[in-house]
C-alpha positions as a Markdown table, in Angstrom:
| # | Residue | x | y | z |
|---|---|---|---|---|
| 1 | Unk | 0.0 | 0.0 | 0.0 |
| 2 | Unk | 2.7 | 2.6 | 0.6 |
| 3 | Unk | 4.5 | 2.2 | -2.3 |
| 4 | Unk | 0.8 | 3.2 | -4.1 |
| 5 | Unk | -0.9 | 6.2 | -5.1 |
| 6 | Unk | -4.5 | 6.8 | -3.5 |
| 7 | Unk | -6.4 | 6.2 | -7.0 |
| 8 | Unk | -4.4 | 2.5 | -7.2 |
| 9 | Unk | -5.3 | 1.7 | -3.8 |
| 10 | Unk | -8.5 | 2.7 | -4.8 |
| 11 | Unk | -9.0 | 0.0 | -7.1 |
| 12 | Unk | -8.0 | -2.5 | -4.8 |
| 13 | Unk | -11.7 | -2.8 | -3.1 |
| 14 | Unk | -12.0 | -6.0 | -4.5 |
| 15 | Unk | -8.8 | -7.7 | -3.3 |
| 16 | Unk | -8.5 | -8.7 | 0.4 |
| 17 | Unk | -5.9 | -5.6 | 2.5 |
| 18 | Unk | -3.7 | -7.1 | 5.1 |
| 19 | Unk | -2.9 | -5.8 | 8.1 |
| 20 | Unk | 0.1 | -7.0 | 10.4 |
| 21 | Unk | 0.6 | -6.2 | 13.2 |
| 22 | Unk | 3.8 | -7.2 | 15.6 |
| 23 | Unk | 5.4 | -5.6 | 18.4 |
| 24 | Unk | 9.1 | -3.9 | 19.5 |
| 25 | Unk | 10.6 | -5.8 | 22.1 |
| 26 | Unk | 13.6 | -7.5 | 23.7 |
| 27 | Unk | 14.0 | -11.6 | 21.4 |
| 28 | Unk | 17.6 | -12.7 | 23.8 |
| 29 | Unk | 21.3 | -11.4 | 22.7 |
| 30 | Unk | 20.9 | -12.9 | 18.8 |
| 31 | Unk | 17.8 | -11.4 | 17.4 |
| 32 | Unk | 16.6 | -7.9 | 17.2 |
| 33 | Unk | 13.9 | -6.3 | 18.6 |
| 34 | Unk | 11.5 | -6.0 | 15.7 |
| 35 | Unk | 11.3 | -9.7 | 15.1 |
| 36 | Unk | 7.4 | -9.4 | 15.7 |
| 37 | Unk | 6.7 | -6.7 | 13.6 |
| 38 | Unk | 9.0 | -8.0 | 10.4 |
| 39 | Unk | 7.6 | -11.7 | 10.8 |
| 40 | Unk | 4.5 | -9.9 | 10.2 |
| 41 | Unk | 5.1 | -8.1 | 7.5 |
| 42 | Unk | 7.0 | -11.0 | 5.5 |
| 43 | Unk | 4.4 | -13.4 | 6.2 |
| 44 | Unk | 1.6 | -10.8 | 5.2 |
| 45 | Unk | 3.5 | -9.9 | 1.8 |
| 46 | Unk | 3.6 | -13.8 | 1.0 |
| 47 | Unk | 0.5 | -14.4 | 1.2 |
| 48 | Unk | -0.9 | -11.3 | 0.1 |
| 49 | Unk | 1.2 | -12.7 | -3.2 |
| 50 | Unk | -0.7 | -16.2 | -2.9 |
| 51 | Unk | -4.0 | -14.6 | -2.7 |
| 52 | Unk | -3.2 | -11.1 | -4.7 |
| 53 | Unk | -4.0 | -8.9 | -1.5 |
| 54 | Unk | -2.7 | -6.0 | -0.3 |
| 55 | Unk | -0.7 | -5.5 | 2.3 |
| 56 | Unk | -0.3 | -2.5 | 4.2 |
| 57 | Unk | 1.8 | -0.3 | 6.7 |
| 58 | Unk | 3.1 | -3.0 | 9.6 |
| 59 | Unk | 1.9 | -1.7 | 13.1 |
| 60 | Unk | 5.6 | -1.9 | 15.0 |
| 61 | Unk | 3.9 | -1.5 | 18.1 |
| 62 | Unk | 2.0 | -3.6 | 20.5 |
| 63 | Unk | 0.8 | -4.4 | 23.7 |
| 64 | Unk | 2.8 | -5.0 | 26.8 |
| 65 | Unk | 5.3 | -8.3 | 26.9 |
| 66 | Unk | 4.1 | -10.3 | 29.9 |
| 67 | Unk | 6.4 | -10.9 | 32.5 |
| 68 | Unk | 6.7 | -14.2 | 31.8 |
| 69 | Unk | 7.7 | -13.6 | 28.3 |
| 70 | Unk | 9.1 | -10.8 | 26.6 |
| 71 | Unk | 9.5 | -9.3 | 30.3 |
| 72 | Unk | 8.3 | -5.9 | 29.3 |
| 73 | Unk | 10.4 | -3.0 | 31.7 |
| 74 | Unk | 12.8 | -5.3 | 32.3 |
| 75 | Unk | 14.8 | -4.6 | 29.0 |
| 76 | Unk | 15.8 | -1.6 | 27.5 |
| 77 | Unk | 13.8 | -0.6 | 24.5 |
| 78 | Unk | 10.9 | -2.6 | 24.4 |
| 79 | Unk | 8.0 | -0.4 | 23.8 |
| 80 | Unk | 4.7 | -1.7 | 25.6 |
| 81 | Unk | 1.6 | 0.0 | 24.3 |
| 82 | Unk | -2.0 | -0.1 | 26.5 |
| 83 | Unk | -4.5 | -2.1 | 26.0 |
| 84 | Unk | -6.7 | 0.4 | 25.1 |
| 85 | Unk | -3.9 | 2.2 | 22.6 |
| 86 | Unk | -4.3 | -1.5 | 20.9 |
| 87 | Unk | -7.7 | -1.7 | 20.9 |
| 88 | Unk | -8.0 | 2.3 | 19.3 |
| 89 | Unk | -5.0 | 2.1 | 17.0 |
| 90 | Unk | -6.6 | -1.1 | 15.1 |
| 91 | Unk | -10.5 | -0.1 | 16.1 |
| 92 | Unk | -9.1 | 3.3 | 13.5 |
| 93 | Unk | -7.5 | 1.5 | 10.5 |
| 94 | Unk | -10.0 | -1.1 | 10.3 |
| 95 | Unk | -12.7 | 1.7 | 10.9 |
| 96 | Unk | -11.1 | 3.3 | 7.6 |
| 97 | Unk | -10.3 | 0.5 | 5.8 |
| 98 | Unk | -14.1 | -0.1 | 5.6 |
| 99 | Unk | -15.2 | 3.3 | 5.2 |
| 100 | Unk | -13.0 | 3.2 | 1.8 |
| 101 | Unk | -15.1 | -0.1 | 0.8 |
| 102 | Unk | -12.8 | -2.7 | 1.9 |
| 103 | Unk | -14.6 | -6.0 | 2.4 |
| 104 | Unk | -12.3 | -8.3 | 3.0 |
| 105 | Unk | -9.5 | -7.5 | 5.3 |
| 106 | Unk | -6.4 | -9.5 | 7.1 |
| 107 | Unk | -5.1 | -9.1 | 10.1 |
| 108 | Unk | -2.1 | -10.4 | 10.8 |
| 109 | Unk | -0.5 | -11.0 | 14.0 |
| 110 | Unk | 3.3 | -12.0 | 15.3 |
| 111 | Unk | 3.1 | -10.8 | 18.8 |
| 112 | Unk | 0.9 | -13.4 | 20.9 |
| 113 | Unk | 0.1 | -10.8 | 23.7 |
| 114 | Unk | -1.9 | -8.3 | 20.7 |
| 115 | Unk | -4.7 | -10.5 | 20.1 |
| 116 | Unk | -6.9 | -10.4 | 22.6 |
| 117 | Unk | -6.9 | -6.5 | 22.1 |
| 118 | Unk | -7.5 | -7.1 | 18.2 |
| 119 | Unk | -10.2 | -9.2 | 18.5 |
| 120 | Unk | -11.9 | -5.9 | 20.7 |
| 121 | Unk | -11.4 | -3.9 | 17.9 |
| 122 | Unk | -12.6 | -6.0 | 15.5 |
| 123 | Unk | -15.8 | -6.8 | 17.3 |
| 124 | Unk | -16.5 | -2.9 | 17.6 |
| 125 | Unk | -16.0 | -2.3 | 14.2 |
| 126 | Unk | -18.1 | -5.2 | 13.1 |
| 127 | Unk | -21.1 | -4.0 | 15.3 |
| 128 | Unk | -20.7 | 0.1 | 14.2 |
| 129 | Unk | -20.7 | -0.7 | 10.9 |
| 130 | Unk | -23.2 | -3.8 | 11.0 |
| 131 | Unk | -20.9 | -6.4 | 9.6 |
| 132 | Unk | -20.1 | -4.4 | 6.5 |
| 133 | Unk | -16.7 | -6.5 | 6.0 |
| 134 | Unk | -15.7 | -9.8 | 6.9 |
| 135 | Unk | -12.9 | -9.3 | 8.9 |
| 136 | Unk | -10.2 | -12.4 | 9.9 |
| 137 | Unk | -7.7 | -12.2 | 12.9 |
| 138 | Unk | -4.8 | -14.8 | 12.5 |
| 139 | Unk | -1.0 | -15.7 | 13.4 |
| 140 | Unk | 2.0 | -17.7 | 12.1 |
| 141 | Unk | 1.7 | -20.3 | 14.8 |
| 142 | Unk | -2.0 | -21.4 | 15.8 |
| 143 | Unk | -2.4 | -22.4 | 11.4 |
| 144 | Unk | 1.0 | -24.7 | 11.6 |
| 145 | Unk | -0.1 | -28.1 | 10.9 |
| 146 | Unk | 1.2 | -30.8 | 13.7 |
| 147 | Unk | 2.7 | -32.3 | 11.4 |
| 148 | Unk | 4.6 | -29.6 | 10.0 |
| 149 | Unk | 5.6 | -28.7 | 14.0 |
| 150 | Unk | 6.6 | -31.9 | 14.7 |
| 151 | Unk | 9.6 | -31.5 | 11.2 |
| 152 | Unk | 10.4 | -28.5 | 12.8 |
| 153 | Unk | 11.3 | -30.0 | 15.8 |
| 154 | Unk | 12.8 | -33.1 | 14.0 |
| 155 | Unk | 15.9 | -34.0 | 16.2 |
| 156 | Unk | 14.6 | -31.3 | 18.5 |
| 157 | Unk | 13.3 | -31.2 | 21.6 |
| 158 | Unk | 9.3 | -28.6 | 21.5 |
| 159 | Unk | 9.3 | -26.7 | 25.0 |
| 160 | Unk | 5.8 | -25.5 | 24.2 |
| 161 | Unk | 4.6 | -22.3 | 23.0 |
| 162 | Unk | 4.5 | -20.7 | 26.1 |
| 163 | Unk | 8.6 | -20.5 | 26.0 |
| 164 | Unk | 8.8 | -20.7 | 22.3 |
| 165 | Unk | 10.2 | -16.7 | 22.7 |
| 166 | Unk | 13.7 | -16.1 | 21.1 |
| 167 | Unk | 13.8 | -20.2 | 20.3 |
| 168 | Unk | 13.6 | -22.7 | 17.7 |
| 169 | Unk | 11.3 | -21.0 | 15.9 |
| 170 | Unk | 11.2 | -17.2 | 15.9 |
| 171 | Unk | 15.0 | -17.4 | 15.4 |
| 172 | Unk | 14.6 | -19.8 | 12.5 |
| 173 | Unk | 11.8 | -17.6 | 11.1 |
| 174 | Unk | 14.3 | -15.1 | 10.9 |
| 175 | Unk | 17.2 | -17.2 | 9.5 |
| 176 | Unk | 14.4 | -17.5 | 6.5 |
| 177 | Unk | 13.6 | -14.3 | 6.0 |
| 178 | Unk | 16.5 | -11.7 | 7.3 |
| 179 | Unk | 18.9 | -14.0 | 7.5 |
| 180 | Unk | 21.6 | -10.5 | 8.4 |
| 181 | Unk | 19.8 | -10.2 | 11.6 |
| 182 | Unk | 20.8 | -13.3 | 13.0 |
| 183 | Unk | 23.7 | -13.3 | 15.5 |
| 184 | Unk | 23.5 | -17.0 | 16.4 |
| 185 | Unk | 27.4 | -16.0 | 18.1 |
| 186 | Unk | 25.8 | -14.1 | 20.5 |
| 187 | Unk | 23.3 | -16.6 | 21.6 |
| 188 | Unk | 23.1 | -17.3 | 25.7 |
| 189 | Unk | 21.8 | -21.2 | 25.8 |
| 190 | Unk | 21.0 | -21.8 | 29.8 |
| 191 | Unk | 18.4 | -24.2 | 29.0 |
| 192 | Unk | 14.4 | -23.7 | 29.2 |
| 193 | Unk | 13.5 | -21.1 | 31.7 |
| 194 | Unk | 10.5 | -22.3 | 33.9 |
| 195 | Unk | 7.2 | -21.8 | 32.7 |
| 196 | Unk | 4.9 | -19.9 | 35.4 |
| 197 | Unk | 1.3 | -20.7 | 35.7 |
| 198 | Unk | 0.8 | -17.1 | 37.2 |
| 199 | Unk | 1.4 | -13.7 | 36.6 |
| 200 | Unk | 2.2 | -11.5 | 38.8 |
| 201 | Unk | 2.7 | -7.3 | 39.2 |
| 202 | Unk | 4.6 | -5.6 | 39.6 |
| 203 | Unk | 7.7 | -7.4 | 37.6 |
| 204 | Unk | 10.8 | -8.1 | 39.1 |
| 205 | Unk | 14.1 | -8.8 | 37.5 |
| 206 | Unk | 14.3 | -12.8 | 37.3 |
| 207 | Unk | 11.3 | -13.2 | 36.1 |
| 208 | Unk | 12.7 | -13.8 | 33.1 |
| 209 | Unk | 16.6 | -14.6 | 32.7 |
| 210 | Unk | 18.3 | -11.7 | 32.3 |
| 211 | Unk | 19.6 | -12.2 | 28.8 |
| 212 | Unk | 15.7 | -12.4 | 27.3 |
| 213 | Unk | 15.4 | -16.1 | 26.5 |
| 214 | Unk | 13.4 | -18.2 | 27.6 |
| 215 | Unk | 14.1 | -21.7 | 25.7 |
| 216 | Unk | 17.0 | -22.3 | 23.6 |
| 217 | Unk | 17.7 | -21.6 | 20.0 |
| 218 | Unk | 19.7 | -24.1 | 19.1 |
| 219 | Unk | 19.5 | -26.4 | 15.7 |
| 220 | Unk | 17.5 | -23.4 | 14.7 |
| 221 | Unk | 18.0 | -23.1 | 10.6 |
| 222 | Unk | 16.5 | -21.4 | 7.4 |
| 223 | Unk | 15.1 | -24.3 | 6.5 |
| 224 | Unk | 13.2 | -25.5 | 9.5 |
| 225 | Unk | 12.0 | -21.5 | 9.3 |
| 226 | Unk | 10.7 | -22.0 | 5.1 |
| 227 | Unk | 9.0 | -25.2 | 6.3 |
| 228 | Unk | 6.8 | -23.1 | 8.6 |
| 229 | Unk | 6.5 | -19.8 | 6.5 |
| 230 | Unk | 5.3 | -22.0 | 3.7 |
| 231 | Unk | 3.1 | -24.2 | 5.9 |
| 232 | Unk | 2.0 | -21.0 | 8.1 |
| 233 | Unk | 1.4 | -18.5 | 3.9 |
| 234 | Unk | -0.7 | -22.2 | 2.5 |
| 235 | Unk | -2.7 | -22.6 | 5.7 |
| 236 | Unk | -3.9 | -18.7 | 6.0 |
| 237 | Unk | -4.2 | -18.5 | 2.1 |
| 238 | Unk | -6.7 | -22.0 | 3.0 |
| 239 | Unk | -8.2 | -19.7 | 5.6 |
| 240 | Unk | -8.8 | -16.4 | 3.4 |
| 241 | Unk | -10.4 | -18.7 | 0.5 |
| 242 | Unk | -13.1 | -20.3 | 3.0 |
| 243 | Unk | -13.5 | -16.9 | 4.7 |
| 244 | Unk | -13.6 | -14.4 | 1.5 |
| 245 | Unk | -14.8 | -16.3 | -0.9 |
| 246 | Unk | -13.0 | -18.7 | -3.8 |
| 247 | Unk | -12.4 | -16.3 | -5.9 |
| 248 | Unk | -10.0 | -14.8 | -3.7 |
| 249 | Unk | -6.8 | -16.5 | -5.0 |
């Protein structure tokens, strides 16, 4: 979208428009901090090519990193937004998006704490503009086959989503797709961090291990990361099909 004029985008109201949406926070001593937001974006421009959307400007922002995950004020430049600052910022663009005609819209999501705060916004604008657009929330990791999990994880040992942050497979996600941004010499390995069944305020250093991970990246590779983009763009293209219509692809 932001490489269009208005009157192309314009003729677009046919097409499904993506969203993505990620996050800016600490991913461990190897990865940067704007793995959320440019998972998002890849995965959205892939499919968007598989089901001739478009895609538009990535939301770098998102709402706060639990303590148990990201760790939020724990690390330097993470950027936690409100809840409400979630909600408003995606209750706007989707608000627009189908003010301008847009009937079939995308969002998609790389940072897990976003979506109940998405779903909000896409519930308000579904009920202010009486269903006018069929709008679709997704991620990269909830579409992965089991199958396709368990090849990632071939030789591997799976420590659950819960501590899949700065692991196997955000870091092999980013192997595949900015490759550059990988310092797999800097990687701390201490093992899986313990995974609370609590949360609790206000955070306190150790509540994550003080180098961001929380299970380790090794055996992490570009290919184990182009198995799930490919599984992840073929399963939400599958998805946008049954949701928009047939005739999407």
């Amino acid at each position: 979208m932001d490489h269009m004029t208005w009157p192309q985008f314009a003729a677009c109201k046919d097409k499904p428009v993506i969203v993505p949406i990620g996050s800016t926070e600490q991913h461990s001593q190897h990865l940067p901090m704007g793995v959320d937001a440019m998972l998002a974006q890849h995965i959205a421009e892939d499919v968007a090519e598989r089901i001739d959307g478009v895609v538009m400007p990535t939301l770098c922002y998102g709402y706060k990193s639990k303590p148990a995950s990201g760790g939020g004020p724990l690390f330097p430049g993470t950027i936690d937004m409100n809840g409400v600052t979630v909600i408003n910022l995606m209750h706007d663009v989707l608000s627009e998006l189908v003010a301008d005609g847009f009937t079939k819209i995308l969002v998609m999501n790389a940072h897990f704490e976003n979506e109940a705060f998405i779903v909000e916004a896409i519930d308000l604008v579904t009920r202010e503009t009486n269903g006018a657009a069929t709008i679709v929330e997704t991620n990269w990791w909830d579409p992965l086959p089991q199958a396709v999990v368990d090849q990632v994880f071939d030789g591997l040992s799976f420590p659950g989503w819960a501590l899949e942050h700065a692991a196997v497979t955000e870091t092999s996600l980013m192997m595949h797709y900015e490759p550059e941004l990988v310092h797999m010499d800097r990687v701390i390995d201490k093992g899986n961090a313990e995974a609370k069944t609590y949360v609790r305020y206000p955070v306190k250093p150790g509540d994550v291990p003080d180098y961001g991970g929380l299970a380790s990246p090794a055996g992490s590779s570009a290919e184990r990361g182009k198995l799930m983009a490919d599984a992840c763009v073929e399963a939400v293209a599958s998805i946008c099909e049954r949701e928009f219509g047939p005739n999407v692809a």
